[in-house]
Coordinates of C-alpha atoms in Angstrom, one line a residue:
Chain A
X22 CA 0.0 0.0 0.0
X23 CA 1.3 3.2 -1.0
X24 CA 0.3 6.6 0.0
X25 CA 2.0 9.9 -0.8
X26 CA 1.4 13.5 -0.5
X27 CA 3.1 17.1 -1.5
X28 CA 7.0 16.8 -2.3
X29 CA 7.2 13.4 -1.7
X30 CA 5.8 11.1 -4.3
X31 CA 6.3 7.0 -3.5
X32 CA 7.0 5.5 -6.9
X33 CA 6.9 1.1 -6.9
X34 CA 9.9 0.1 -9.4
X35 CA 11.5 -3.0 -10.2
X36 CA 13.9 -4.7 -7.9
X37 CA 16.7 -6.2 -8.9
X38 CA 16.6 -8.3 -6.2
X39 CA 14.5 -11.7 -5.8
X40 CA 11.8 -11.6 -3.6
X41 CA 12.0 -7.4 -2.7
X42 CA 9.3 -5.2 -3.5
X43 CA 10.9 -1.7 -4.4
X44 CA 9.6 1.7 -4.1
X45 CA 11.6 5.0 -5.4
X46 CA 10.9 8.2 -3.5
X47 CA 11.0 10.6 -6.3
X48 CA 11.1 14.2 -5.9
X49 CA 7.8 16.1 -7.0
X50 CA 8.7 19.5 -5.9
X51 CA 11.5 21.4 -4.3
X52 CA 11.8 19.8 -0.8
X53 CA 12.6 20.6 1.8
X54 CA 12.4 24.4 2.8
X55 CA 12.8 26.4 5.3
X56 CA 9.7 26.0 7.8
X57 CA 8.5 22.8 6.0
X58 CA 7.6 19.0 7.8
X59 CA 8.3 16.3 5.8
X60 CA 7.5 12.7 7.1
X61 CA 8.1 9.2 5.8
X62 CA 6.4 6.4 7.4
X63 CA 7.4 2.5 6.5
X64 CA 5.8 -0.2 7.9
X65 CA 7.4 -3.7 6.8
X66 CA 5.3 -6.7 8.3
X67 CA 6.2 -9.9 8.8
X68 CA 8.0 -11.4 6.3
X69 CA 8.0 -8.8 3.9
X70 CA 11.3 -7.9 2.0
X71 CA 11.3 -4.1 0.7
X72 CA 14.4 -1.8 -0.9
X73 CA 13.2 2.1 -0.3
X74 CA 15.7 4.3 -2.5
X75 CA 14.8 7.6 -4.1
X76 CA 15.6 9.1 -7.2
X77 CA 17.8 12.0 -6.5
X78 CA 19.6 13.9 -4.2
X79 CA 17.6 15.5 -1.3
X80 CA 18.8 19.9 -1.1
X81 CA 17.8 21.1 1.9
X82 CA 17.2 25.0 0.8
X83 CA 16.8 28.2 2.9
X84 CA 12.7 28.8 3.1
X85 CA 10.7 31.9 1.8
X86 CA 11.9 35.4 4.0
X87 CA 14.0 35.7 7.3
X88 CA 11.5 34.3 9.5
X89 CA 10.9 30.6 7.7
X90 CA 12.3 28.9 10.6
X91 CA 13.9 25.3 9.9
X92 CA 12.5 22.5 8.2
X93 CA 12.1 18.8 9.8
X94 CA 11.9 15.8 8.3
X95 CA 11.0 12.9 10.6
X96 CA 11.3 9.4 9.2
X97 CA 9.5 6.2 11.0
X98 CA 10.4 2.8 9.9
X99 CA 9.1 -0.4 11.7
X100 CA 10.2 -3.8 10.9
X101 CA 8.2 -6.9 11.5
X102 CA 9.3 -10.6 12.2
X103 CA 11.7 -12.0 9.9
X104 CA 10.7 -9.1 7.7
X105 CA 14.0 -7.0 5.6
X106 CA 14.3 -3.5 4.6
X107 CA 17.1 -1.8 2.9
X108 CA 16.4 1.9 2.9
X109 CA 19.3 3.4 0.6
X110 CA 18.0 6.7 -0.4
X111 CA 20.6 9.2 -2.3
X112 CA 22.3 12.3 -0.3
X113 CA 21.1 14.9 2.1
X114 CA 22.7 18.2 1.0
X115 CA 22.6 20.9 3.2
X116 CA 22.6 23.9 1.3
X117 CA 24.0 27.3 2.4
X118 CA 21.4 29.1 4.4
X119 CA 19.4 26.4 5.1
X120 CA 18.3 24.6 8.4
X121 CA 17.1 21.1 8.9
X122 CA 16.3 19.0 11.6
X123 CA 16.2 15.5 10.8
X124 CA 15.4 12.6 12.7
X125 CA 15.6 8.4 11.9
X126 CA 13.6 6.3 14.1
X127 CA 13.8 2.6 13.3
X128 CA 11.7 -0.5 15.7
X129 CA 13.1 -3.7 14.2
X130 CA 11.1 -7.1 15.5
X131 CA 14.0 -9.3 16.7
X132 CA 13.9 -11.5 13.4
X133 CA 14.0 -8.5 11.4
X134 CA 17.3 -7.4 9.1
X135 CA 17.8 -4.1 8.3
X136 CA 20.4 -2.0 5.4
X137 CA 20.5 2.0 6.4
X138 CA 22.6 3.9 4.6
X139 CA 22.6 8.0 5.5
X140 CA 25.0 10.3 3.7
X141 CA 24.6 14.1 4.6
X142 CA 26.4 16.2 1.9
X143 CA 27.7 19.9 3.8
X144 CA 26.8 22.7 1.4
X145 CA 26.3 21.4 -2.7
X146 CA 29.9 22.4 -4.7
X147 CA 31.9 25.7 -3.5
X148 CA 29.8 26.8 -0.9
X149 CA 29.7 26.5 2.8
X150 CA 27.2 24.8 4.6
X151 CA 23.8 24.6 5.9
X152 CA 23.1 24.5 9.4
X153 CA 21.9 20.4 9.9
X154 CA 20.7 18.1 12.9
X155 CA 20.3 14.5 12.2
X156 CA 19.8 12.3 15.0
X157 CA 19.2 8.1 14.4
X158 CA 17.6 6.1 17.1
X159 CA 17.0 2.0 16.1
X160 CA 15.5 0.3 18.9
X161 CA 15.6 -3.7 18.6
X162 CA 13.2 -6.1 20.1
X163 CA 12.0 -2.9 22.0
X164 CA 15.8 -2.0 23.3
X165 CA 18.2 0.9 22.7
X166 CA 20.2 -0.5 19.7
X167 CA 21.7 2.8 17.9
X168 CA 21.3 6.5 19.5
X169 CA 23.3 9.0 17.3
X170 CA 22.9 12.8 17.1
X171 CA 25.2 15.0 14.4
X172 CA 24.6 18.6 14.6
X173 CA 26.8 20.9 12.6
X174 CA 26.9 24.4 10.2
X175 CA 26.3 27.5 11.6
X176 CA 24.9 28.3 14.8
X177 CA 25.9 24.5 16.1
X178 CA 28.1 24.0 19.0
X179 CA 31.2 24.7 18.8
X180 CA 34.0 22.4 17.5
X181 CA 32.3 20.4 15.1
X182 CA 34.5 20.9 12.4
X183 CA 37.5 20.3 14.3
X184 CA 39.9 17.4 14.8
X185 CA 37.5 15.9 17.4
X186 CA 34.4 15.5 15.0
X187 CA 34.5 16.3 11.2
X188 CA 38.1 17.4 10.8
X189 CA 37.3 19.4 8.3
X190 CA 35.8 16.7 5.9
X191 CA 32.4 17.9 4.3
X192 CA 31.0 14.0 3.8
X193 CA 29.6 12.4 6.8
X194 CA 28.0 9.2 5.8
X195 CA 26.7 5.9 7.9
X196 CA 25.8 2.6 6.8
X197 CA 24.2 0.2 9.5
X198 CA 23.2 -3.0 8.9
X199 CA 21.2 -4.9 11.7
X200 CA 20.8 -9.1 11.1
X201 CA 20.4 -11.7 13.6
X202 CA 22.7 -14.0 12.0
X203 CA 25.5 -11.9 13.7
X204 CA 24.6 -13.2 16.8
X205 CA 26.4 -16.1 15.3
X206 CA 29.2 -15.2 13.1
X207 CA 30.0 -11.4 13.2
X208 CA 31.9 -9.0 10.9
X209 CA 35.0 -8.0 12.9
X210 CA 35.9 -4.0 14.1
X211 CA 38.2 -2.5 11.8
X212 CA 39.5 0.5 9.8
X213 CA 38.4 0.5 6.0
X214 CA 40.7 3.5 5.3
X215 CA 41.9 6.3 7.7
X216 CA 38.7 8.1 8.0
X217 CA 35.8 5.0 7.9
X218 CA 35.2 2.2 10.3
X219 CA 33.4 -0.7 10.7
X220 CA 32.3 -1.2 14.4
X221 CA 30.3 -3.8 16.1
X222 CA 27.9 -2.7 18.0
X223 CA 26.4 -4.0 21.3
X224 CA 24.0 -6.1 19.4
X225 CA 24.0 -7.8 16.0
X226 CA 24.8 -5.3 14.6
X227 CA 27.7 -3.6 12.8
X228 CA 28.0 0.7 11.4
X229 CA 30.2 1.8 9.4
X230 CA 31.0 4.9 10.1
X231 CA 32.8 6.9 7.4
X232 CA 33.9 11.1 6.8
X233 CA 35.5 12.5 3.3
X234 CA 36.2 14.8 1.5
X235 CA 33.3 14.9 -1.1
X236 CA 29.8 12.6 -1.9
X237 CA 31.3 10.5 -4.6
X238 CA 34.1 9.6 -2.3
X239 CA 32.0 8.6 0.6
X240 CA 29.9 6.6 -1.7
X241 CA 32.9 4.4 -2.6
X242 CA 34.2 4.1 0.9
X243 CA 30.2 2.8 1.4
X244 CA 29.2 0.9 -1.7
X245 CA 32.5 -1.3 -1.1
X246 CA 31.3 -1.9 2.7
X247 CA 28.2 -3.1 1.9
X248 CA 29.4 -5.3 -0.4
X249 CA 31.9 -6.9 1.5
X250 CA 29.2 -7.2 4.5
X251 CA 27.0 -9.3 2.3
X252 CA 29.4 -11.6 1.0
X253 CA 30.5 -12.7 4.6
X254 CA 32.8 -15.6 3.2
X255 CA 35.0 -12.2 2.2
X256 CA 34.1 -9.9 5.1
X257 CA 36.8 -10.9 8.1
X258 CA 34.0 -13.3 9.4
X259 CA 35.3 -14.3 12.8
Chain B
X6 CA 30.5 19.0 53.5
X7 CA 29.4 18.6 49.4
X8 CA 31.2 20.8 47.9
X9 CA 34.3 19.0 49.5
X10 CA 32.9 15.7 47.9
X11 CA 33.1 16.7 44.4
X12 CA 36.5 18.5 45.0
X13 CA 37.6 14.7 46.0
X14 CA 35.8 13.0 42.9
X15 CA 37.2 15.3 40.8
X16 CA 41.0 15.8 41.7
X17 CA 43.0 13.8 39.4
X18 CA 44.6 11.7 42.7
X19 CA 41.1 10.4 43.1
X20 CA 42.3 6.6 42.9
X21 CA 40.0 5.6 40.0
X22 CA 42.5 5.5 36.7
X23 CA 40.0 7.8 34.6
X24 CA 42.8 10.4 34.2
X25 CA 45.1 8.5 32.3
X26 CA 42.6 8.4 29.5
X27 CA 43.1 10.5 26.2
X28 CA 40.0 10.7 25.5
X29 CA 41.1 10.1 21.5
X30 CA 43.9 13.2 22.0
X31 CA 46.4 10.9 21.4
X32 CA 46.0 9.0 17.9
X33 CA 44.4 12.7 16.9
X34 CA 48.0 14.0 17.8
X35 CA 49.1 10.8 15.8
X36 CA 47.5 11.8 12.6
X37 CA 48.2 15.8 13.0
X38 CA 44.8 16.9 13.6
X39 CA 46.4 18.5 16.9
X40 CA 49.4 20.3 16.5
X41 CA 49.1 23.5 19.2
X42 CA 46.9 25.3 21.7
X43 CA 44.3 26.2 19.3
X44 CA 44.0 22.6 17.9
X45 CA 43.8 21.3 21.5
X46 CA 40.8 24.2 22.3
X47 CA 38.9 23.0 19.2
X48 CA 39.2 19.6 20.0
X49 CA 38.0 20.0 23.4
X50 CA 35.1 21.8 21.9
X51 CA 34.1 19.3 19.8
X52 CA 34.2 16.8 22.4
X53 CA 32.3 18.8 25.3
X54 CA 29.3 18.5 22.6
X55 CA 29.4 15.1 21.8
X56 CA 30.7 12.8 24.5
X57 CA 31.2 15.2 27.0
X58 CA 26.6 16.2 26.3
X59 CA 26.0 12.5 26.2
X60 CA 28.1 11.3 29.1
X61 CA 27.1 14.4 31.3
X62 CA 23.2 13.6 30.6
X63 CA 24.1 9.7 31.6
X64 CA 25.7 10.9 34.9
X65 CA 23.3 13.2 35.8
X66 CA 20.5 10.7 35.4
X67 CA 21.9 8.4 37.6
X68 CA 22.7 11.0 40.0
X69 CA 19.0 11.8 39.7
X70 CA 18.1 8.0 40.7
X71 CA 16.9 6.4 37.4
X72 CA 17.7 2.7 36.8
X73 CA 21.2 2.7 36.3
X74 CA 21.3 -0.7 34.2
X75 CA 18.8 1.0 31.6
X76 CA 21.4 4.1 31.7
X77 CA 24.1 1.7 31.0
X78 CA 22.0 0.0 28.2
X79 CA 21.6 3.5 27.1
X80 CA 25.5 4.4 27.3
X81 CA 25.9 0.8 24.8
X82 CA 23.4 2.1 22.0
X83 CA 25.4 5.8 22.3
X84 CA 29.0 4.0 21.7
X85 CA 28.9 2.1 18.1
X86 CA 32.8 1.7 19.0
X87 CA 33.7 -1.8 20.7
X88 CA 36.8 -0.4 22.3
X89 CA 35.6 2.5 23.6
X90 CA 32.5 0.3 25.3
X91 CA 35.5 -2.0 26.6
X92 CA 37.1 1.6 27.7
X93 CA 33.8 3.2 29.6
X94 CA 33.7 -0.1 31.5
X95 CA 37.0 -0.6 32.6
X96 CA 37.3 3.0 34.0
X97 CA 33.6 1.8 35.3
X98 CA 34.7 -0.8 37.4
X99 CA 38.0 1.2 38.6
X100 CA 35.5 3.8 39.6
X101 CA 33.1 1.5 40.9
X102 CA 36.3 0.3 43.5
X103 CA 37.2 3.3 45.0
X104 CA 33.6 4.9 44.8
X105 CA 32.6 2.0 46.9
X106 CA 35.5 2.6 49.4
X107 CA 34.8 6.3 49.7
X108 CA 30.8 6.5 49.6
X109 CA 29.7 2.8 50.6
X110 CA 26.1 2.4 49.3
X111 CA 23.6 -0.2 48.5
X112 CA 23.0 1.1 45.5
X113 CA 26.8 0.6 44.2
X114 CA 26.9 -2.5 45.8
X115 CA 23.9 -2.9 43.7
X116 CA 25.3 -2.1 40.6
X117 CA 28.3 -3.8 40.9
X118 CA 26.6 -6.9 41.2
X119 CA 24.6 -6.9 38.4
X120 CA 27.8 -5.5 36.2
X121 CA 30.4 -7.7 37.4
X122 CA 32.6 -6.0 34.9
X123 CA 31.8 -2.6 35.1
X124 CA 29.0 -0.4 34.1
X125 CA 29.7 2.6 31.8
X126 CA 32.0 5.0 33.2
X127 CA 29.8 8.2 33.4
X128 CA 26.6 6.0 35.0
X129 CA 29.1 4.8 37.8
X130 CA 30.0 8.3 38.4
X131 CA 26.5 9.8 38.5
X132 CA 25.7 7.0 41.2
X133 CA 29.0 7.5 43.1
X134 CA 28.1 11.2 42.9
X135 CA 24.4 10.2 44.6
X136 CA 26.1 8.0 47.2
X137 CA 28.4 11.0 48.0
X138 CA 25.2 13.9 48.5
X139 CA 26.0 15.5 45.3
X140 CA 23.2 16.2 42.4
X141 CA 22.7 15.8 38.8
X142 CA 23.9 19.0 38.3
X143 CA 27.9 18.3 40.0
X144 CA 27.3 14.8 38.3
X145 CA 27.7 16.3 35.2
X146 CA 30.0 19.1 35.5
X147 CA 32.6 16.3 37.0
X148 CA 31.7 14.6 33.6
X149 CA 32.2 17.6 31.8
X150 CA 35.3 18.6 33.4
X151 CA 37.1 14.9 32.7
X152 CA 35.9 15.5 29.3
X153 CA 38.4 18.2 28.4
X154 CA 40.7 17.7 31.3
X155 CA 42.1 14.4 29.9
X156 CA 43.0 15.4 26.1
X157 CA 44.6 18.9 27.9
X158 CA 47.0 16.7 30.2
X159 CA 47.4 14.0 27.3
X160 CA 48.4 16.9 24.9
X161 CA 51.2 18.3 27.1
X162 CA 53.0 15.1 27.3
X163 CA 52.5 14.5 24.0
X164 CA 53.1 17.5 22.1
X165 CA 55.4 19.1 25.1
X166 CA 52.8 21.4 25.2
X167 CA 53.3 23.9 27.1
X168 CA 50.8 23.3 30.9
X169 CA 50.6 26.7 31.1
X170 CA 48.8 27.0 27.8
X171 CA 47.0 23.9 28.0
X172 CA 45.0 24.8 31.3
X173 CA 44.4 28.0 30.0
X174 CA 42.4 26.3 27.3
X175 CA 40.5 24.7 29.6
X176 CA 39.8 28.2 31.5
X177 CA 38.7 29.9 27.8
X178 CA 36.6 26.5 27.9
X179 CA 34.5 27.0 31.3
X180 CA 31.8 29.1 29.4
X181 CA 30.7 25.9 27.4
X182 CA 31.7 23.7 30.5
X183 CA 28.7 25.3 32.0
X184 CA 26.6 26.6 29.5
X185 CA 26.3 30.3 27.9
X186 CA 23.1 32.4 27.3
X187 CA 23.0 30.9 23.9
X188 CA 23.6 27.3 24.7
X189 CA 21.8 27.2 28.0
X190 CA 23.9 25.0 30.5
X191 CA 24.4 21.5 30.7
X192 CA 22.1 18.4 32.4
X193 CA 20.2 18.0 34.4
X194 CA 17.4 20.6 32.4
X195 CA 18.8 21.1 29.0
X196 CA 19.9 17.4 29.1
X197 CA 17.1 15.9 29.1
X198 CA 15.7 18.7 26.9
X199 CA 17.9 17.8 24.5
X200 CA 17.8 14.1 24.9
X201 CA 14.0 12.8 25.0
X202 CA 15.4 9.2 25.8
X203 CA 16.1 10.6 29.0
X204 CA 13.6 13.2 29.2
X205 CA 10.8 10.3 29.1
X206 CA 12.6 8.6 31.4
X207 CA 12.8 11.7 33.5
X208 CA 9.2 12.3 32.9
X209 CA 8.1 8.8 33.9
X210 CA 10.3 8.3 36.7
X211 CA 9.1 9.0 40.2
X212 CA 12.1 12.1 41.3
X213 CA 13.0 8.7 44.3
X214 CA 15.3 6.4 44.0
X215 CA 14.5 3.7 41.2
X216 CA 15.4 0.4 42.2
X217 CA 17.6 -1.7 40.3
X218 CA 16.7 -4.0 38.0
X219 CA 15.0 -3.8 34.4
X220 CA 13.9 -0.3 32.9
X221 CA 10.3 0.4 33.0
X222 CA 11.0 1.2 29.2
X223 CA 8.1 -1.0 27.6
X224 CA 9.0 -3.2 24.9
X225 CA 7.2 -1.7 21.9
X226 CA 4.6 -4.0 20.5
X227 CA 5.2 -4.8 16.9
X228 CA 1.5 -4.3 14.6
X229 CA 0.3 -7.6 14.1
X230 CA 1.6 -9.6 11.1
X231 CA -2.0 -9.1 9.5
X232 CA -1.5 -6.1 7.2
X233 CA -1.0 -8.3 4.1
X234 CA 1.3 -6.4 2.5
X235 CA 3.9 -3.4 3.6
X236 CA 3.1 0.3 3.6
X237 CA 5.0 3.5 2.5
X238 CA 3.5 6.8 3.3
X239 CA 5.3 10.2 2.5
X240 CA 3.4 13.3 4.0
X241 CA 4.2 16.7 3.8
X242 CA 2.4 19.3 6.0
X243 CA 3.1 22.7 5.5
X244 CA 2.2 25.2 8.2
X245 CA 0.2 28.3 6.7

C-alpha cells in the first residue's frame, strides 16, 4: 500500500533483487524548505522484504523570507518478524542558508534485518554549509540499539569541524546493517581506510561509520562496505 | 560538606584511573589533527558537545536515581565503537572500586553486582556522585570537566605542550563547560531537553530512587503480522 502526498511522491519500481518489492521516492517538488515537515512512514510486516531508495539527491534550501524557521523531516520505519528492509535513499545536501532538523527512528522485531545507509552532503559544490541536525535512534526487540545525534553548520556547538568531530571533511555518511545471524558469526571491528570504520555494535549489529572529502568519495568508501558485508565468506567473518 | 565531595571526585589523585585516558587526544596528535593550543581548544570543543553532552546527561541521570542498568543500556546504544565500550567499562569498574570505598552504598553494591565487569563510566560516576550527597547537576559538571581535562593533560605530554597553555584552554573553555546564554547549560534541564530518551525517562520516573533492576521502558509492541502487504506513506504538512 502506498500513499504519498506534497513533495514526496512513492513510486513502486522493479527490484533487482528476488523476492523485494521496491519503491523509489522521487522528488515532486523542491523539498525541503525552510519552515517545511516532511515525514516518511514505513511499515514492513512480517516477512516482507522491501528496498526504499529515491531518485535523487535531497537539497535542503533556505525557506521563503528571514523568519521561515527550519525545516524537519522525521522518518518512522518499523520492521516486523523475519521481515527486511534496505532503505538506501541518495544524499542529504545541506545547502548554504538552510536549516534542517532531521530525525531516523527505526523499531526492528527481533527477526527482522535491516540495510540503512545516511549520507549528509555539507553545502552542494563551493559553498559552505547549511546549518543540519540528524539524530538516528534503532530500537531492537523494543531495546536501545543505535542512539546518534550529528549537529553541525552555523549556529551549532562549537567544535564540530574540528579534529575531534569532522576534521574538516564535508561528507559524513553511515551505513548500519542490523541481522540476527550476527549473533552467530560477526563482521570483525576495523579501519576500511583512515577516516571509515566498521564497528560492532552491542547487538548484532555492525555501522560503518565513514567522513570525506566529497559525496562521490564517501559513496565508494560505502558501496565497497556493503558489499563486503554481504558476501560474509570475504568480510573478516570471525 | 558537598562541595568538598566533588572536589575529591574530581581531583585527578582520586584513585580511579579515569585520568590516564586520552579521551582520543592521542591518535588525533598521531594523525596531525592537533598540532598547538588552538588545535587542543577545538578539540575540546568538539568533544564537550558530543561525548562530554552525552556522558554528562548519563551521569546526571543516575545521580537523579533512574535505573542505572537502563542508563548503562543506554550508554551501549550511544558508543557504536567496541573499544571505547571496553574503555567506559573498565574505567567503570575502577571507579566503581574506589567509589565503593569512599561513599559505601547499597546502591553501588547494587550495581556492581549486576555488572560484574563494570557499568559505563559516566553512570558509575553519577551513582558515586548520589552516594556522596551530590546532584545531577555536579554529576555532570565532573563529567564535563574529565571530558576536556584528559586530552589537555594527554596533549602536554605528548606535544610538550606547554601546561601553562593547556590549562588555559580549559579556562577559555568553562563558558561551554557550564553553558552560555545561547547554549543554556548543561544536564540536568537542558539534558534531558535535548535528549528525549532521557527526558521520558525523566518524565516517567518517580524524582525517588529507582530500584535496580530492568527499565520500565516497555517493549514496543510490533502491529500484528496481519496487514497483508507493507506500507510507505510520504506526507508533507506545511504550516500556513
Amino acid at each position: 500500500m502506498l500513499e504519498s502526498g506534497g513533495p514526496l511522491a512513492l513510486r513502486r519500481t522493479r527490484s533487482i533483487l528476488a523476492g523485494h518489492a521496491r519503491v523509489t521516492v522521487v522528488g515532486a517538488m523542491t523539498a525541503p524548505l525552510g519552515g517545511d515537515r516532511l515525514a516518511v512512514e514505513a511499515d514492513i510486516a512480517d516477512g516482507a522484504r522491501l528496498t526504499v531508495d529515491s531518485a535523487a539527491a535531497t537539497v535542503a534550501l533556505p525557506g521563503a523570507g528571514p523568519h521561515a524557521g527550519p525545516a524537519t523531516y522525521d522518518v518512522r520505519l518499523t520492521v516486523g518478524e523475519g521481515a527486511e528492509l534496505r532503505w538506501l535513499p541518495e544524499q542529504l545536501v545541506s545547502a548554504y542558508g538552510s536549516e534542517l532538523r532531521m530525525s531516523t527512528r527505526v523499531e526492528l522485531a527481533p527477526s527482522a534485518r535491516l540495510v540503512l545507509r545516511e549520507e549528509q552532503i555539507l553545502g552542494r559544490h563551493g559553498e559552505t554549509t547549511g546549518t543540519l541536525t540528524t539524530r538516528l535512534t534503532v530500537r531492537r526487540a523494543g531495546r536501545p540499539l543505535l542512539d546518534q545525534q550529528l549537529t553541525y553548520g552555523p549556529g551549532a556547538p562549537g567544535g564540530w569541524d574540528g579534529a575531534a568531530v569532522l576534521g574538516g571533511h564535508r561528507a559524513v555518511g553511515q551505513l548500519l546493517v542490523v541481522d540476527p545471524g550476527f549473533e552467530e558469526t560477526c563482521p570483525r571491528s576495523r579501519m576500511l581506510s583512515p577516516t571509515a570504520a566498521l564497528t560492532r555494535l552491542a547487538g548484532p549489529a555492525v555501522l560503518v561509520t565513514a567522513v570525506a572529502a566529497d559525496a562521490r568519495l564517501l559513496r565508494a568508501v560505502l558501496d565497497e562496505a556493503l558489499e563486503e558485508l554481504e558476501a560474509p565468506e570475504e568480510a573478516g567473518v570471525r | 560538606m558537598t562541595r568538598a565531595a566533588l572536589l575529591v571526585l574530581t581531583d585527578g589523585r582520586f584513585p580511579a584511573g579515569g585520568h590516564a585516558h586520552s579521551g582520543g587526544a592521542e591518535p588525533a596528535v598521531k594523525a596531525g589533527r592537533i598540532r598547538n593550543a588552538d588545535d587542543l581548544a577545538a578539540f575540546c570543543r568538539g568533544r564537550l558537545h558530543t561525548t562530554g553532552l552525552t556522558s554528562a546527561a548519563l551521569a546526571a541521570a543516575a545521580a537523579h536515581g533512574l535505573d542505572p542498568l537502563a542508563l548503562d543500556e543506554a550508554a551501549d546504544a550511544r558508543t557504536p565503537s567496541p573499544a571505547l565500550r571496553a574503555v567506559a567499562r573498565k574505567l567503570g569498574r575502577q571507579l566503581m572500586r574506589a567509589a565503593r570505598a569512599t561513599w559505601p552504598s547499597a546502591e553501588l553494591a547494587a550495581l556492581a553486582a549486576a555488572r560484574p565487569r563494570g557499568a559505563h563510566q559516566p553512570v558509575v560516576l553519577g551513582l558515586t556522585a548520589r552516594s556522596a550527597g551530590l546532584g545531577p547537576e555536579d554529576a555532570a559538571h565532573c563529567v564535563v570537566y574529565e571530558t576536556v581535562s584528559g586530552p589537555a593533560t594527554a596533549v602536554v605530554r605528548l606535544l610538550s605542550l606547554d601546561p601553562f597553555e593547556a590549562t588555559a584552554v580549559l579556562a577559555r573553555l568553562a563558558p561551554s563547560s557550564t553553558g552560555s546564554p545561547s547554549r543554556p547549560p548543561p544536564p540536568p534541564a537542558s539534558a534531558s531537553t535535548r535528549c528525549p530518551q532521557l527526558r521520558r525517562r525523566c518524565s516517567t520516573s518517580p524524582p525517588k530512587r529507582t530500584p535496580p533492576g530492568r527499565s520500565a521502558s516497555s517493549p514496543r509492541n510490533h502491529p500484528p503480522g496481519a496487514a497483508p502487504c507493507t506500507s510507505t506513506t510520504a506526507t508533507k504538512d506545511r504550516p500556513p
